[in-house]
């Protein structure tokens, strides 16, 4: 294996380094904080909180407050507007990252610098090293459904783009992918093309052209892989025709993409025939990926959290190819690597890299109907197995004690660093009464009802919800798009099932006394979620980042309008009489 790594990194060395760091996680955290605070000692933000050059963990948590993005927004805006004084960091920030905004309906500006690119590479290398032990790959290519968003200049002239685009444009990214033997099979013109529909089509085409070399199919989030193969179902004949004739479909209009593809696409009737036959032989596209890519070793992407609902479909496309869940991070920086790749994706855990940031955890204790009670944050190595926490990040790019808004559960330790399971985003579903359902609860309820649909050979394409407070009492509305038609009786049964599948005691008791109204299930026209995706892409979000918002609030009025305009029928639950 190592010879094949050319002069890249040595995975065994990466593992050795990670093992050493995690055996000493407490000290590494102390040193990492010291380094962050030293490098940024001139930052006005740190001076303001009176750190006076102190770099120890105790002074840090006493002086510097916990913040959310909202608290830092005015400062980040000043940086984006071109302020030259050291506001959050010692060295000037030159790039801004745009978070997806898919969970809260609003894109956030986050400072970005080379350190974040480097930590991204560290996490990529770490999980690859562990993955490669279990699932070794030879030299080849990856079919990566990745997209560079348009970058733009902020008022102050800083480059702004999504975190993934900032990373994909970096020289380190290409080098790391090459070292990992999985350079992307598509040319840059496709990855950075201005129209994602055209890029997606060409990713698929490149994948087919290089089908024998494809070792890995990947994307940042699993949704994008499922979406890509759903698109394949619609365009496969056109793809075959392009390969047969060596002429690119007229649907590709971007000149740079056409030029780049012309260098790759040559007439190959034999290949076109083979793919055509394989597609025709499949039953309902089961095992599509396995059939199309004979040498693929695994499918890789984030499959946890809001991606879990897509796993069923992904497994269907994958056939016998293993699904490996990717790491845990955010626009604000990476957190943990999946170093146990053989676990089923739903069970994936993330071992925190103690040297890429300073991490604290706010314990979230379940206090019954009062909801979750937060207590003082604890350090990385002081977390308890079985407990849930909100993650707090201090990074090298000007975020100090920043509440990420994610809930994680500690499920064990890798040496002395915790292994986290992603639970959900915090506070996604606003309470109507004393209910405290999370997006995870919603997902489980929808999954329970989806089983009733499965009996009808139907599947939930996607779903979201709204907490409707305009009715008295307020009630939950679930929107879902289904792959075909079912009878009213089936949908009514599904509606009752979702309502009664919520296990939260606050919800159940409120429903029983009608303090929360009957749940409403609204079925949507086919293609509604594609319209929502297009809406986000129109706002500059890329498919890499896209996470379907599981509860749409009033700030997200455009999405709410798309949903409401596409309702086919509405069903009211009678689950609680
Ligand atoms: P963004 O704000 O677009 O950068 O997305 C980052 C968010 O995606 C995180 O805060 C998490 O909520 C979610 N996320 C990232 N990695 C994972 C993962 N491995 N599992 C589940 N959710 C994740």
PDB file of N, CA and C and ligand atoms in Angstrom, residues 99-100 221 302 304-305 327-331 350 406 422 425 545 547, ligand 1:
ATOM      1  N   UNK A  99     -21.830  29.949   5.802  1.00  0.00           N
ATOM      2  CA  UNK A  99     -22.437  28.670   6.200  1.00  0.00           C
ATOM      3  C   UNK A  99     -23.649  28.424   5.294  1.00  0.00           C
ATOM      4  N   UNK A 100     -24.143  27.188   5.307  1.00  0.00           N
ATOM      5  CA  UNK A 100     -25.214  26.822   4.357  1.00  0.00           C
ATOM      6  C   UNK A 100     -26.495  27.601   4.618  1.00  0.00           C
ATOM      7  N   UNK A 221     -22.078  15.626   2.009  1.00  0.00           N
ATOM      8  CA  UNK A 221     -23.245  15.061   2.690  1.00  0.00           C
ATOM      9  C   UNK A 221     -23.911  14.017   1.782  1.00  0.00           C
ATOM     10  N   UNK A 302     -20.991  12.300   4.702  1.00  0.00           N
ATOM     11  CA  UNK A 302     -21.628  12.397   6.021  1.00  0.00           C
ATOM     12  C   UNK A 302     -23.010  11.756   5.920  1.00  0.00           C
ATOM     13  N   UNK A 304     -24.771  10.855   8.938  1.00  0.00           N
ATOM     14  CA  UNK A 304     -25.420  10.939  10.247  1.00  0.00           C
ATOM     15  C   UNK A 304     -26.320  12.179  10.318  1.00  0.00           C
ATOM     16  N   UNK A 305     -27.011  12.315  11.447  1.00  0.00           N
ATOM     17  CA  UNK A 305     -27.847  13.501  11.677  1.00  0.00           C
ATOM     18  C   UNK A 305     -28.930  13.622  10.614  1.00  0.00           C
ATOM     19  N   UNK A 327     -16.617  12.516   8.395  1.00  0.00           N
ATOM     20  CA  UNK A 327     -16.279  13.154   9.664  1.00  0.00           C
ATOM     21  C   UNK A 327     -17.313  14.197  10.109  1.00  0.00           C
ATOM     22  N   UNK A 328     -17.012  14.829  11.220  1.00  0.00           N
ATOM     23  CA  UNK A 328     -17.935  15.808  11.807  1.00  0.00           C
ATOM     24  C   UNK A 328     -17.269  17.172  11.875  1.00  0.00           C
ATOM     25  N   UNK A 329     -17.892  18.126  11.227  1.00  0.00           N
ATOM     26  CA  UNK A 329     -17.346  19.482  11.255  1.00  0.00           C
ATOM     27  C   UNK A 329     -18.381  20.479  10.819  1.00  0.00           C
ATOM     28  N   UNK A 330     -17.942  21.700  10.644  1.00  0.00           N
ATOM     29  CA  UNK A 330     -18.874  22.753  10.248  1.00  0.00           C
ATOM     30  C   UNK A 330     -18.079  23.869   9.595  1.00  0.00           C
ATOM     31  N   UNK A 331     -18.788  24.858   9.112  1.00  0.00           N
ATOM     32  CA  UNK A 331     -18.106  26.014   8.522  1.00  0.00           C
ATOM     33  C   UNK A 331     -17.160  26.639   9.545  1.00  0.00           C
ATOM     34  N   UNK A 350     -17.361  10.112  16.238  1.00  0.00           N
ATOM     35  CA  UNK A 350     -16.311  11.024  15.799  1.00  0.00           C
ATOM     36  C   UNK A 350     -15.355  11.283  16.954  1.00  0.00           C
ATOM     37  N   UNK A 406     -24.937  22.428  18.060  1.00  0.00           N
ATOM     38  CA  UNK A 406     -25.130  20.997  17.794  1.00  0.00           C
ATOM     39  C   UNK A 406     -25.189  20.235  19.110  1.00  0.00           C
ATOM     40  N   UNK A 422     -23.336  12.258  16.769  1.00  0.00           N
ATOM     41  CA  UNK A 422     -24.111  13.462  16.473  1.00  0.00           C
ATOM     42  C   UNK A 422     -25.578  13.171  16.784  1.00  0.00           C
ATOM     43  N   UNK A 425     -29.338  19.193  15.660  1.00  0.00           N
ATOM     44  CA  UNK A 425     -29.181  20.630  15.873  1.00  0.00           C
ATOM     45  C   UNK A 425     -30.058  20.987  17.064  1.00  0.00           C
ATOM     46  N   UNK A 545     -23.110  21.471   0.719  1.00  0.00           N
ATOM     47  CA  UNK A 545     -23.487  21.874   2.072  1.00  0.00           C
ATOM     48  C   UNK A 545     -24.926  21.591   2.396  1.00  0.00           C
ATOM     49  N   UNK A 547     -28.446  20.868   3.504  1.00  0.00           N
ATOM     50  CA  UNK A 547     -29.130  20.013   4.465  1.00  0.00           C
ATOM     51  C   UNK A 547     -30.572  20.495   4.489  1.00  0.00           C
TER      52      UNK A 547
HETATM   53  P1  LIG B   1     -22.568  24.315   7.827  1.00  0.00           P
HETATM   54  O1  LIG B   1     -23.124  25.258   8.820  1.00  0.00           O
HETATM   55  O2  LIG B   1     -23.218  24.415   6.507  1.00  0.00           O
HETATM   56  O3  LIG B   1     -21.098  24.383   7.785  1.00  0.00           O
HETATM   57  O4  LIG B   1     -22.933  22.858   8.362  1.00  0.00           O
HETATM   58  C1  LIG B   1     -22.364  22.397   9.556  1.00  0.00           C
HETATM   59  C2  LIG B   1     -23.376  21.604  10.324  1.00  0.00           C
HETATM   60  O5  LIG B   1     -23.646  20.372   9.643  1.00  0.00           O
HETATM   61  C3  LIG B   1     -22.888  21.168  11.688  1.00  0.00           C
HETATM   62  O6  LIG B   1     -23.000  22.173  12.658  1.00  0.00           O
HETATM   63  C4  LIG B   1     -23.813  19.989  11.955  1.00  0.00           C
HETATM   64  O7  LIG B   1     -25.073  20.413  12.396  1.00  0.00           O
HETATM   65  C5  LIG B   1     -23.951  19.362  10.575  1.00  0.00           C
HETATM   66  N1  LIG B   1     -22.950  18.277  10.455  1.00  0.00           N
HETATM   67  C6  LIG B   1     -21.658  18.356  10.110  1.00  0.00           C
HETATM   68  N2  LIG B   1     -21.047  17.174  10.165  1.00  0.00           N
HETATM   69  C7  LIG B   1     -21.980  16.283  10.548  1.00  0.00           C
HETATM   70  C8  LIG B   1     -21.993  14.882  10.806  1.00  0.00           C
HETATM   71  N3  LIG B   1     -20.922  14.116  10.635  1.00  0.00           N
HETATM   72  N4  LIG B   1     -23.150  14.339  11.206  1.00  0.00           N
HETATM   73  C9  LIG B   1     -24.266  15.073  11.342  1.00  0.00           C
HETATM   74  N5  LIG B   1     -24.321  16.388  11.119  1.00  0.00           N
HETATM   75  C10 LIG B   1     -23.208  16.989  10.747  1.00  0.00           C
END
